């Protein structure tokens, strides 16, 4: 049997794709300040500094790896007048020289911090294979750079530092900041090196198994392959010779897997195969989680300010929430901000843009400065802000709270296609949809932005989805967080094959929440969907939808949709009709985390 989405062709334009995929780090390129030559002083609006290129040879992951770095030294900082340090590296496909990475070194050096900015392993002029921020590889490499900041390791040219503030012998005062791939490496480094004093990971992952093949109903069941995002990054990594000529030989693996560690290539090949046998899938899930904070977050003690983007279909807000919750459960000083921008765009005026140097004038920038002021400069009066904050596009500034809003209202799925606020209002009825052998719903195309094409508005083809719609709202309703839907579906075609031992035989569906305007126009907030591979169609299951921050205006309606397919993901193998039956005694439900207003 064939599956709904054909196996994608590897036709991504690598050079254009690299720029497009690296750019969403969105720390933004600097506008006018170039990196000076070794020992030359640079001027900024805040302070002056020198930049010294350095090379290190470090042992990481059982290999000897070259690390290409730049050391930023503020004017007036010396052994008698030390300063704390900020360590940073690039997003996937970038290097120490891309605008979003060197902007970090410049921004913090201009504010009196020693900066050490480096190209991550497998990128720029740094050596070794791409190992997806594995703690024992990328984390250990970062720890060796912490040794340098402590004065215990010399660069390859013999350079040592004695001007970084220390908390003890061999223990420098150092924080880390960076986005996406440069965000996860902070958590990996802190899990193997407790000398790191503060973290600011932006728009990064908690669990790569969820990121690349999410299952919003059951993390233990293999999810639905996010083929566009995953293959874009994979091809960017394998296309390194086109992006960086004359690669360090340590960055070559084999003809079967050129620039990644073998387990990473095996993971992508399995996901692309569309077949998920039990043993191979268990190995894939174990590997993806081994290079993810979900597997090592319990070893992190460094105070952590998590910043995640609302416009992000690669690493959604739920990923940040998972890391945040676990750190706080363990008593780690942790705060979380949901800003506007992420890998899918969403930059708003006044939001953090290091290239514009707006740390002091942006909310997130002020929070970062306060975080480092408290934990690196040890200023006890520095304001580190509330536990949770979220950007509101309908109202100036951020909302704040002492905790993430809880689920506060339940709606029921009526047999007549309505969302009702009381079980007694549920009408009995059965409704049916079926998938086709091609995708019939669309949420996003991550490839469109890479090659400069417009992305069509989200749509669902009649007969291939079901929806439940609320009555028009009588007041504005503000939703902040991840809705949950409890569903029960009937699919005899799936029931016959779901026990085959190949997870690809289980039912796939996509849940999403639309904002329906009075004129019928539908908005899928930030193009976010919840892919589901149903663990067992004979039992109810709960779907955690992606968290959003959104105001539903007066007169608008909420619509919960379950669809048979999505162009951005692999789909069902074979035709699998689905029926949903509702009655007042047995019906699905939708729970909403509302901070203002009520539906119904």
Coordinates of C-alpha atoms in Angstrom, one line a residue:
X1 CA 0.0 0.0 0.0
X2 CA 1.2 3.5 -0.7
X3 CA 1.0 6.3 1.8
X4 CA -0.6 9.7 1.4
X5 CA 2.5 11.8 0.9
X6 CA 5.0 10.6 -1.7
X7 CA 8.6 10.3 -0.6
X8 CA 10.1 13.8 -1.0
X9 CA 12.8 14.4 -3.7
X10 CA 16.0 15.9 -2.5
X11 CA 15.8 19.0 -4.7
X12 CA 16.4 21.7 -2.1
X13 CA 18.7 24.5 -3.4
X14 CA 21.4 24.1 -0.8
X15 CA 22.9 27.6 -0.8
X16 CA 19.6 29.4 -0.8
X17 CA 18.3 26.9 1.8
X18 CA 21.3 27.5 4.1
X19 CA 20.7 31.2 4.2
X20 CA 17.0 30.8 4.7
X21 CA 17.3 28.2 7.4
X22 CA 20.1 29.9 9.3
X23 CA 18.4 33.4 9.1
X24 CA 15.4 32.6 11.4
X25 CA 17.7 32.6 14.4
X26 CA 16.6 36.2 14.0
X27 CA 19.2 37.7 16.3
X28 CA 19.7 39.8 13.2
X29 CA 22.8 41.0 11.4
X30 CA 24.6 44.0 12.6
X31 CA 24.1 47.1 10.6
X32 CA 27.3 49.0 10.5
X33 CA 30.0 47.5 12.8
X34 CA 32.5 45.1 11.1
X35 CA 34.7 42.7 13.0
X36 CA 38.1 44.4 13.4
X37 CA 41.4 42.7 12.7
X38 CA 43.4 41.1 15.5
X39 CA 44.2 43.7 18.2
X40 CA 42.3 46.5 16.5
X41 CA 39.9 48.4 18.7
X42 CA 36.3 48.7 17.6
X43 CA 34.0 51.5 18.6
X44 CA 30.3 51.2 19.3
X45 CA 27.7 53.4 20.8
X46 CA 28.2 51.8 24.2
X47 CA 31.9 50.8 24.5
X48 CA 35.0 49.8 22.7
X49 CA 36.7 46.4 22.5
X50 CA 39.3 44.4 20.6
X51 CA 38.7 41.1 18.7
X52 CA 41.3 38.4 18.5
X53 CA 40.7 35.3 16.2
X54 CA 41.7 32.1 17.9
X55 CA 41.9 28.4 17.1
X56 CA 41.6 25.6 19.7
X57 CA 42.2 21.9 19.4
X58 CA 39.8 20.0 21.8
X59 CA 38.9 16.4 22.5
X60 CA 35.1 15.8 22.1
X61 CA 33.1 12.7 21.3
X62 CA 36.2 10.6 21.0
X63 CA 37.7 12.9 18.3
X64 CA 40.2 15.7 18.2
X65 CA 38.3 18.8 16.9
X66 CA 39.5 22.2 15.7
X67 CA 37.3 25.1 17.0
X68 CA 37.4 28.5 15.3
X69 CA 36.6 31.4 17.7
X70 CA 36.8 35.1 18.2
X71 CA 37.7 36.6 21.6
X72 CA 36.1 40.0 22.4
X73 CA 37.9 42.0 25.1
X74 CA 36.4 45.2 26.3
X75 CA 38.6 48.2 26.8
X76 CA 39.9 48.5 30.4
X77 CA 39.5 44.8 31.2
X78 CA 42.6 43.1 32.5
X79 CA 43.9 40.9 35.3
X80 CA 43.4 43.7 37.8
X81 CA 40.0 44.6 36.4
X82 CA 38.4 41.3 35.3
X83 CA 34.9 41.0 33.8
X84 CA 32.5 38.1 33.4
X85 CA 32.3 36.3 30.1
X86 CA 29.6 35.4 27.6
X87 CA 30.0 32.3 25.4
X88 CA 28.0 31.8 22.2
X89 CA 27.9 29.8 19.0
X90 CA 25.9 29.7 15.8
X91 CA 22.6 28.3 14.6
X92 CA 22.5 25.3 12.3
X93 CA 24.3 26.1 9.0
X94 CA 26.0 29.3 10.4
X95 CA 29.3 30.1 11.9
X96 CA 31.0 32.6 14.2
X97 CA 31.0 35.1 11.3
X98 CA 27.3 35.1 10.5
X99 CA 25.4 38.2 11.5
X100 CA 23.3 36.7 14.2
X101 CA 26.3 35.2 16.0
X102 CA 29.0 37.8 15.9
X103 CA 26.4 40.3 16.9
X104 CA 26.3 38.6 20.2
X105 CA 30.0 39.1 20.8
X106 CA 29.8 42.7 19.8
X107 CA 26.7 43.5 21.8
X108 CA 28.1 42.1 25.1
X109 CA 31.7 43.3 24.6
X110 CA 30.3 46.8 24.1
X111 CA 28.6 46.4 27.5
X112 CA 31.7 45.3 29.3
X113 CA 31.5 41.5 29.0
X114 CA 34.4 39.4 27.7
X115 CA 33.0 37.5 24.7
X116 CA 34.0 34.2 23.2
X117 CA 32.1 33.4 20.0
X118 CA 32.9 30.2 18.1
X119 CA 31.8 28.2 15.1
X120 CA 30.0 25.0 16.3
X121 CA 31.5 21.6 15.5
X122 CA 31.0 20.8 11.8
X123 CA 30.3 24.4 10.8
X124 CA 32.4 27.3 9.5
X125 CA 36.1 26.5 10.0
X126 CA 35.5 24.3 13.0
X127 CA 36.2 20.6 12.6
X128 CA 34.5 17.3 13.3
X129 CA 31.1 15.9 12.3
X130 CA 27.7 17.5 13.0
X131 CA 26.5 15.7 16.1
X132 CA 23.3 17.6 16.8
X133 CA 24.5 19.3 20.0
X134 CA 25.2 16.0 21.7
X135 CA 26.3 16.6 25.4
X136 CA 29.4 14.4 25.2
X137 CA 30.5 16.0 21.9
X138 CA 29.3 19.6 21.5
X139 CA 28.7 20.0 25.2
X140 CA 32.3 18.9 26.0
X141 CA 33.7 21.1 23.3
X142 CA 32.0 24.1 24.9
X143 CA 33.3 23.0 28.3
X144 CA 36.9 23.1 27.0
X145 CA 36.3 26.7 26.0
X146 CA 35.1 27.4 29.5
X147 CA 38.6 26.0 30.5
X148 CA 40.1 28.6 28.3
X149 CA 38.1 31.4 30.0
X150 CA 39.3 30.0 33.3
X151 CA 42.9 30.4 32.2
X152 CA 43.5 26.6 32.3
X153 CA 43.6 26.0 28.5
X154 CA 45.7 27.8 25.9
X155 CA 44.6 28.5 22.3
X156 CA 46.7 26.7 19.7
X157 CA 48.9 29.9 19.3
X158 CA 49.5 29.9 23.1
X159 CA 47.1 32.7 24.0
X160 CA 45.7 32.5 27.5
X161 CA 43.4 34.8 29.4
X162 CA 43.6 36.1 32.9
X163 CA 41.0 38.8 32.8
X164 CA 37.7 36.8 33.3
X165 CA 36.1 37.1 36.7
X166 CA 36.5 33.9 38.6
X167 CA 34.4 32.2 41.3
X168 CA 37.3 30.0 42.3
X169 CA 40.3 28.2 40.9
X170 CA 39.5 27.0 37.4
X171 CA 36.0 28.4 37.7
X172 CA 35.3 31.5 35.4
X173 CA 32.1 33.5 35.7
X174 CA 30.5 32.7 32.3
X175 CA 27.0 32.8 30.8
X176 CA 25.8 31.5 27.4
X177 CA 23.3 32.9 24.9
X178 CA 22.3 31.9 21.4
X179 CA 19.4 30.6 19.3
X180 CA 18.2 27.3 17.9
X181 CA 21.2 25.1 17.4
X182 CA 23.1 27.7 19.5
X183 CA 20.4 27.4 22.1
X184 CA 20.4 23.6 22.7
X185 CA 24.2 23.6 22.9
X186 CA 24.0 25.7 26.1
X187 CA 21.8 23.1 27.8
X188 CA 24.1 20.4 26.6
X189 CA 27.2 22.2 27.9
X190 CA 25.5 23.0 31.3
X191 CA 24.7 19.3 31.7
X192 CA 28.4 18.4 31.6
X193 CA 29.9 21.5 33.2
X194 CA 28.4 23.1 36.3
X195 CA 30.8 26.1 36.1
X196 CA 28.4 27.8 33.6
X197 CA 26.6 30.4 35.6
X198 CA 23.6 31.4 33.4
X199 CA 21.9 30.3 30.2
X200 CA 19.7 32.1 27.7
X201 CA 18.6 29.6 25.1
X202 CA 16.4 31.1 22.4
X203 CA 14.0 29.2 20.0
X204 CA 15.4 25.7 20.6
X205 CA 14.2 22.2 21.2
X206 CA 13.4 20.0 24.1
X207 CA 13.0 16.6 22.2
X208 CA 14.2 16.2 18.6
X209 CA 12.0 13.1 18.3
X210 CA 9.0 15.5 18.9
X211 CA 10.5 18.3 16.8
X212 CA 11.1 16.2 13.6
X213 CA 8.4 13.6 13.9
X214 CA 5.8 14.9 16.5
X215 CA 3.1 12.9 18.0
X216 CA 0.8 15.2 20.0
X217 CA -1.0 12.3 21.5
X218 CA 1.7 9.9 22.7
X219 CA 5.4 10.6 22.8
X220 CA 6.1 6.8 23.1
X221 CA 4.5 6.1 19.7
X222 CA 6.5 7.3 16.7
X223 CA 5.1 10.5 15.3
X224 CA 4.4 12.0 11.9
X225 CA 7.5 13.0 9.9
X226 CA 7.9 16.7 9.4
X227 CA 9.7 16.1 6.1
X228 CA 10.2 19.6 4.8
X229 CA 12.0 21.0 7.9
X230 CA 14.0 17.8 8.5
X231 CA 15.2 17.3 5.0
X232 CA 16.0 20.9 4.6
X233 CA 18.4 20.8 7.5
X234 CA 19.8 17.4 6.5
X235 CA 20.6 18.5 3.0
X236 CA 22.2 21.7 4.3
X237 CA 24.5 19.6 6.5
X238 CA 25.4 17.2 3.7
X239 CA 25.9 20.1 1.3
X240 CA 28.7 21.6 3.4
X241 CA 31.2 21.4 0.5
X242 CA 29.1 23.8 -1.5
X243 CA 28.9 26.2 1.5
X244 CA 32.4 25.8 2.9
X245 CA 35.0 24.7 0.4
X246 CA 38.2 22.9 1.6
X247 CA 36.6 21.2 4.6
X248 CA 38.7 20.0 7.5
X249 CA 39.1 16.2 6.9
X250 CA 37.7 15.6 10.4
X251 CA 34.3 16.7 9.0
X252 CA 34.1 13.9 6.5
X253 CA 32.4 10.7 7.7
X254 CA 31.8 8.3 4.7
X255 CA 30.1 8.2 1.4
X256 CA 27.0 6.9 3.2
X257 CA 26.9 9.8 5.6
X258 CA 29.2 12.7 4.7
X259 CA 29.1 15.3 7.4
X260 CA 26.8 14.0 10.2
X261 CA 27.5 11.4 12.8
X262 CA 26.1 8.1 11.5
X263 CA 23.2 7.9 14.0
X264 CA 21.9 11.2 12.7
X265 CA 21.9 10.0 9.1
X266 CA 20.3 6.7 10.0
X267 CA 17.5 8.7 11.8
X268 CA 16.7 10.8 8.7
X269 CA 16.8 7.7 6.4
X270 CA 14.4 5.8 8.7
X271 CA 12.0 8.8 8.8
X272 CA 12.1 9.2 5.0
X273 CA 11.4 5.5 4.5
X274 CA 7.9 5.8 5.8
X275 CA 8.3 2.4 7.6
X276 CA 8.8 2.3 11.3
X277 CA 9.4 -1.3 12.5
X278 CA 9.6 -1.6 16.3
X279 CA 13.3 -2.2 16.8
X280 CA 14.6 0.3 14.4
X281 CA 12.1 2.9 15.6
X282 CA 13.1 2.4 19.2
X283 CA 16.7 3.0 18.3
X284 CA 15.8 6.1 16.4
X285 CA 13.8 7.5 19.3
X286 CA 16.5 6.7 21.8
X287 CA 19.1 8.5 19.7
X288 CA 17.0 11.6 19.0
X289 CA 16.3 12.0 22.7
X290 CA 19.9 11.4 23.7
X291 CA 20.9 14.6 21.9
X292 CA 18.0 16.5 23.4
X293 CA 17.5 18.3 26.7
X294 CA 14.6 15.9 27.6
X295 CA 17.3 13.2 28.3
X296 CA 19.7 15.4 30.3
X297 CA 17.8 18.3 31.8
X298 CA 18.0 16.8 35.2
X299 CA 21.7 17.4 35.2
X300 CA 21.3 21.2 34.6
X301 CA 21.7 23.5 37.6
X302 CA 22.5 26.8 35.9
X303 CA 19.8 29.6 36.1
X304 CA 18.0 29.5 32.8
X305 CA 16.0 32.2 30.9
X306 CA 14.1 30.4 28.2
X307 CA 13.0 32.5 25.2
X308 CA 10.8 30.8 22.6
X309 CA 9.0 32.1 19.5
X310 CA 5.3 32.1 18.9
X311 CA 5.8 32.0 15.1
X312 CA 7.7 28.7 15.1
X313 CA 6.6 25.5 13.4
X314 CA 10.0 23.8 13.9
X315 CA 10.4 24.2 17.7
X316 CA 7.1 25.2 19.0
X317 CA 6.2 26.7 22.4
X318 CA 5.4 23.3 23.9
X319 CA 9.1 22.4 23.6
X320 CA 10.1 25.4 25.8
X321 CA 7.3 24.6 28.2
X322 CA 8.6 21.0 28.7
X323 CA 12.1 22.2 29.5
X324 CA 10.8 25.1 31.7
X325 CA 8.5 22.8 33.7
X326 CA 11.2 20.2 34.4
X327 CA 13.8 22.7 35.5
X328 CA 11.4 24.4 37.8
X329 CA 10.3 21.1 39.3
X330 CA 13.9 20.6 40.3
X331 CA 14.2 24.0 41.9
X332 CA 16.4 25.6 39.2
X333 CA 15.9 29.4 38.8
X334 CA 14.1 29.4 35.5
X335 CA 12.0 32.0 33.7
X336 CA 10.3 31.8 30.3
X337 CA 9.4 34.4 27.7
X338 CA 7.2 33.7 24.6
X339 CA 8.3 36.3 22.1
X340 CA 6.8 37.0 18.7
X341 CA 9.5 35.6 16.4
X342 CA 10.8 32.1 15.7
X343 CA 11.9 30.0 12.8
X344 CA 8.8 30.8 10.9
X345 CA 9.2 34.6 11.1
X346 CA 7.0 36.8 13.2
X347 CA 9.4 39.7 13.9
X348 CA 7.4 42.6 15.4
X349 CA 8.5 46.3 15.9
X350 CA 10.3 46.7 19.2
X351 CA 11.2 43.1 19.6
X352 CA 14.7 41.9 20.4
X353 CA 17.1 42.6 17.5
X354 CA 20.8 42.4 18.5
X355 CA 21.8 43.7 15.1
X356 CA 20.0 46.9 15.9
X357 CA 21.6 47.0 19.3
X358 CA 18.2 47.3 21.1
X359 CA 18.9 45.3 24.2
X360 CA 18.0 48.2 26.4
X361 CA 14.9 49.2 24.5
X362 CA 13.3 45.8 23.9
X363 CA 11.5 43.8 26.5
X364 CA 13.4 40.6 25.9
X365 CA 16.7 42.5 25.7
X366 CA 16.1 44.1 29.1
X367 CA 15.3 40.7 30.5
X368 CA 18.5 39.2 29.1
X369 CA 20.6 42.1 30.5
X370 CA 18.9 41.7 33.9
X371 CA 19.5 38.0 33.9
X372 CA 23.2 38.4 33.2
X373 CA 23.5 41.4 35.6
X374 CA 22.1 39.2 38.4
X375 CA 23.9 35.9 37.7
X376 CA 27.2 37.1 36.1
X377 CA 27.7 40.5 37.7
X378 CA 26.1 39.3 40.9
X379 CA 24.0 42.4 41.3
X380 CA 21.4 41.4 43.9
X381 CA 19.1 44.2 42.9
X382 CA 19.0 43.3 39.2
X383 CA 15.4 42.7 38.0
X384 CA 15.1 39.2 36.5
X385 CA 11.4 39.6 35.8
X386 CA 8.4 37.4 36.3
X387 CA 8.3 33.6 35.9
X388 CA 6.4 33.8 32.6
X389 CA 5.8 36.5 30.0
X390 CA 4.1 36.5 26.6
X391 CA 4.0 38.9 23.6
X392 CA 0.6 40.3 22.8
X393 CA 0.1 41.5 19.2
X394 CA -3.3 43.0 20.0
X395 CA -2.0 45.1 22.9
X396 CA 1.2 47.0 23.6
X397 CA 3.8 45.2 25.6
X398 CA 3.9 41.8 27.3
X399 CA 1.6 40.0 29.6
X400 CA 3.1 38.5 32.7
X401 CA 2.2 35.9 35.3
X402 CA 3.7 33.9 38.1
X403 CA 2.9 30.7 36.2
X404 CA 1.7 29.5 32.8
X405 CA -2.1 29.7 32.6
X406 CA -3.9 26.5 33.3
X407 CA -6.7 24.9 31.3
X408 CA -9.8 26.9 32.4
X409 CA -12.7 26.1 30.1
X410 CA -14.0 22.9 28.5
X411 CA -16.1 22.7 25.4
X412 CA -17.8 19.6 24.0
X413 CA -17.8 18.2 20.4
X414 CA -21.5 18.0 19.4
X415 CA -22.7 15.6 16.7
X416 CA -24.0 18.5 14.6
X417 CA -20.6 20.1 14.3
X418 CA -20.9 22.6 17.1
X419 CA -18.6 23.4 20.1
X420 CA -20.9 23.7 23.1
X421 CA -20.2 24.7 26.7
X422 CA -22.3 22.1 28.4
X423 CA -22.5 18.3 27.8
X424 CA -26.4 18.6 27.9
X425 CA -26.2 20.6 24.7
X426 CA -24.4 17.8 22.7
X427 CA -26.5 16.6 19.8
X428 CA -26.3 12.9 18.9
X429 CA -24.7 12.3 15.5
X430 CA -22.0 10.5 13.5
X431 CA -19.8 12.3 11.0
X432 CA -17.2 10.8 8.6
X433 CA -14.1 11.8 6.6
X434 CA -11.5 9.9 4.6
X435 CA -8.0 10.6 3.4
X436 CA -6.8 10.6 -0.2
X437 CA -3.5 9.2 -1.5
X438 CA -2.3 12.8 -1.8
X439 CA -2.3 15.6 0.8
X440 CA -5.6 17.5 0.9
X441 CA -4.9 20.0 3.7
X442 CA -2.2 22.6 4.0
X443 CA -0.7 24.4 7.0
X444 CA 2.7 25.6 5.8
X445 CA 5.6 25.1 3.4
X446 CA 8.9 25.7 5.1
X447 CA 10.5 25.2 1.6
X448 CA 8.6 28.2 0.2
X449 CA 10.5 30.7 2.1
X450 CA 13.8 29.2 1.3
X451 CA 13.3 29.6 -2.5
X452 CA 11.4 32.8 -2.4
X453 CA 7.9 31.5 -3.2
X454 CA 4.7 32.6 -1.5
X455 CA 3.1 30.1 1.0
X456 CA -0.6 29.5 0.2
X457 CA -3.1 30.1 3.0
X458 CA -4.0 27.1 5.1
X459 CA -6.9 25.0 3.7
X460 CA -8.8 21.8 4.1
X461 CA -10.4 19.9 1.2
X462 CA -14.1 19.0 1.8
X463 CA -14.7 15.4 2.8
X464 CA -11.2 15.0 4.2
X465 CA -11.6 16.8 7.5
X466 CA -14.2 17.4 10.3
X467 CA -14.7 20.7 12.2
X468 CA -16.6 21.8 15.3
X469 CA -17.4 25.5 15.6
X470 CA -18.4 27.6 18.6
X471 CA -21.1 30.3 18.6
X472 CA -20.0 33.8 17.8
X473 CA -18.1 35.3 20.8
X474 CA -19.9 37.9 22.9
X475 CA -16.6 39.3 24.2
X476 CA -12.9 39.1 23.3
X477 CA -11.3 35.9 24.4
X478 CA -7.5 35.7 25.1
X479 CA -5.9 32.2 24.8
X480 CA -2.4 31.8 26.2
X481 CA -1.1 28.2 26.2
X482 CA -1.7 24.8 24.7
X483 CA -5.3 23.6 24.3
X484 CA -6.0 19.9 24.7
X485 CA -8.6 17.8 22.8
X486 CA -9.9 14.5 24.0
X487 CA -11.0 12.4 21.0
X488 CA -12.5 9.0 20.1
X489 CA -12.5 7.9 16.5
X490 CA -13.7 4.8 14.7
X491 CA -11.6 3.5 11.9
X492 CA -12.1 -0.2 11.1
X493 CA -9.5 -0.1 8.3
X494 CA -6.9 1.1 10.8
X495 CA -8.0 -1.3 13.6
X496 CA -7.3 -4.3 11.3
X497 CA -3.6 -3.3 10.8
X498 CA -2.5 -1.1 13.7
X499 CA -1.0 -4.1 15.5
X500 CA 1.3 -5.1 12.7
X501 CA 4.4 -4.0 14.5
X502 CA 5.1 -1.2 12.0
X503 CA 3.9 2.1 13.4
X504 CA 3.2 3.4 9.9
X505 CA 0.1 1.3 9.9
X506 CA -1.5 3.3 12.7
X507 CA -3.9 6.1 11.9
X508 CA -2.5 9.6 11.2
X509 CA -4.6 12.8 11.7
X510 CA -3.9 16.5 12.3
X511 CA -5.7 18.6 14.9
X512 CA -5.8 22.4 14.7
X513 CA -7.7 25.4 16.0
X514 CA -8.9 28.1 13.7
X515 CA -10.1 31.7 14.3
X516 CA -13.1 32.2 12.1
X517 CA -14.0 35.8 11.3
X518 CA -17.6 37.0 10.8
X519 CA -17.1 36.9 7.0
X520 CA -16.0 33.3 7.2
X521 CA -12.3 34.0 6.8
X522 CA -10.2 31.4 8.7
X523 CA -6.9 32.0 10.4
X524 CA -4.7 29.2 11.5
X525 CA -2.6 31.0 14.2
X526 CA 1.1 30.8 13.2
X527 CA 0.2 27.9 10.9
X528 CA 0.5 25.5 13.8
X529 CA -1.0 22.0 13.8
X530 CA -0.8 19.0 16.1
X531 CA 0.2 15.8 14.1
X532 CA -1.1 12.6 15.7
X533 CA -0.3 9.0 15.1
X534 CA -3.2 7.5 17.1
X535 CA -1.8 4.8 19.5
X536 CA -5.0 2.7 19.4
X537 CA -8.2 3.7 17.5
X538 CA -10.3 1.5 19.9
X539 CA -9.5 3.9 22.8
X540 CA -10.0 7.6 23.5
X541 CA -6.8 9.7 23.3
X542 CA -5.8 13.2 24.3
X543 CA -4.1 15.6 21.9
X544 CA -1.9 18.5 23.1
X545 CA -2.2 21.2 20.5
X546 CA 0.7 23.6 20.0
X547 CA 0.6 26.5 22.4
X548 CA -0.5 29.9 21.0
X549 CA -1.0 33.4 22.2
X550 CA -4.0 34.8 20.5
X551 CA -7.0 37.1 20.9
X552 CA -10.3 35.9 19.4
X553 CA -12.3 39.1 18.9
X554 CA -16.0 39.7 19.6
X555 CA -18.1 38.1 16.8
X556 CA -15.4 35.6 15.9
X557 CA -15.7 31.8 16.4
X558 CA -13.3 29.1 17.4
X559 CA -13.2 26.0 15.2
X560 CA -11.5 22.7 16.1
X561 CA -10.6 20.7 13.0
X562 CA -9.2 17.2 12.6
X563 CA -7.8 16.6 9.1
X564 CA -6.7 13.5 7.3
X565 CA -3.4 14.9 6.0
X566 CA -1.1 17.9 5.7
X567 CA 1.4 18.9 3.0
X568 CA 4.2 19.5 5.4
X569 CA 4.1 16.0 6.8
X570 CA 4.0 12.4 5.7
X571 CA 0.5 10.9 5.9
X572 CA -1.5 7.7 6.2
X573 CA -0.4 4.5 4.5
X574 CA -3.5 3.5 2.6
X575 CA -7.0 4.8 2.7
X576 CA -8.3 4.9 6.3
X577 CA -11.9 6.3 6.6
X578 CA -12.7 7.8 10.1
X579 CA -16.0 8.3 11.8
X580 CA -16.6 10.4 14.9
X581 CA -19.7 9.6 17.0
X582 CA -21.1 12.1 19.5
X583 CA -23.7 11.8 22.2
X584 CA -24.3 13.5 25.5
X585 CA -22.9 10.5 27.4
X586 CA -19.9 9.9 25.1
X587 CA -18.3 12.8 23.2
X588 CA -15.0 14.5 22.7
X589 CA -13.9 17.7 24.4
X590 CA -11.7 20.7 23.9
X591 CA -10.0 22.4 26.9
X592 CA -8.7 26.0 26.6
X593 CA -6.2 28.0 28.7
X594 CA -8.0 31.3 28.7
X595 CA -6.7 34.4 30.5
X596 CA -9.6 36.6 29.5
X597 CA -13.2 35.9 28.4
X598 CA -15.3 32.8 28.0
X599 CA -16.6 30.9 25.0
X600 CA -20.3 30.3 25.0

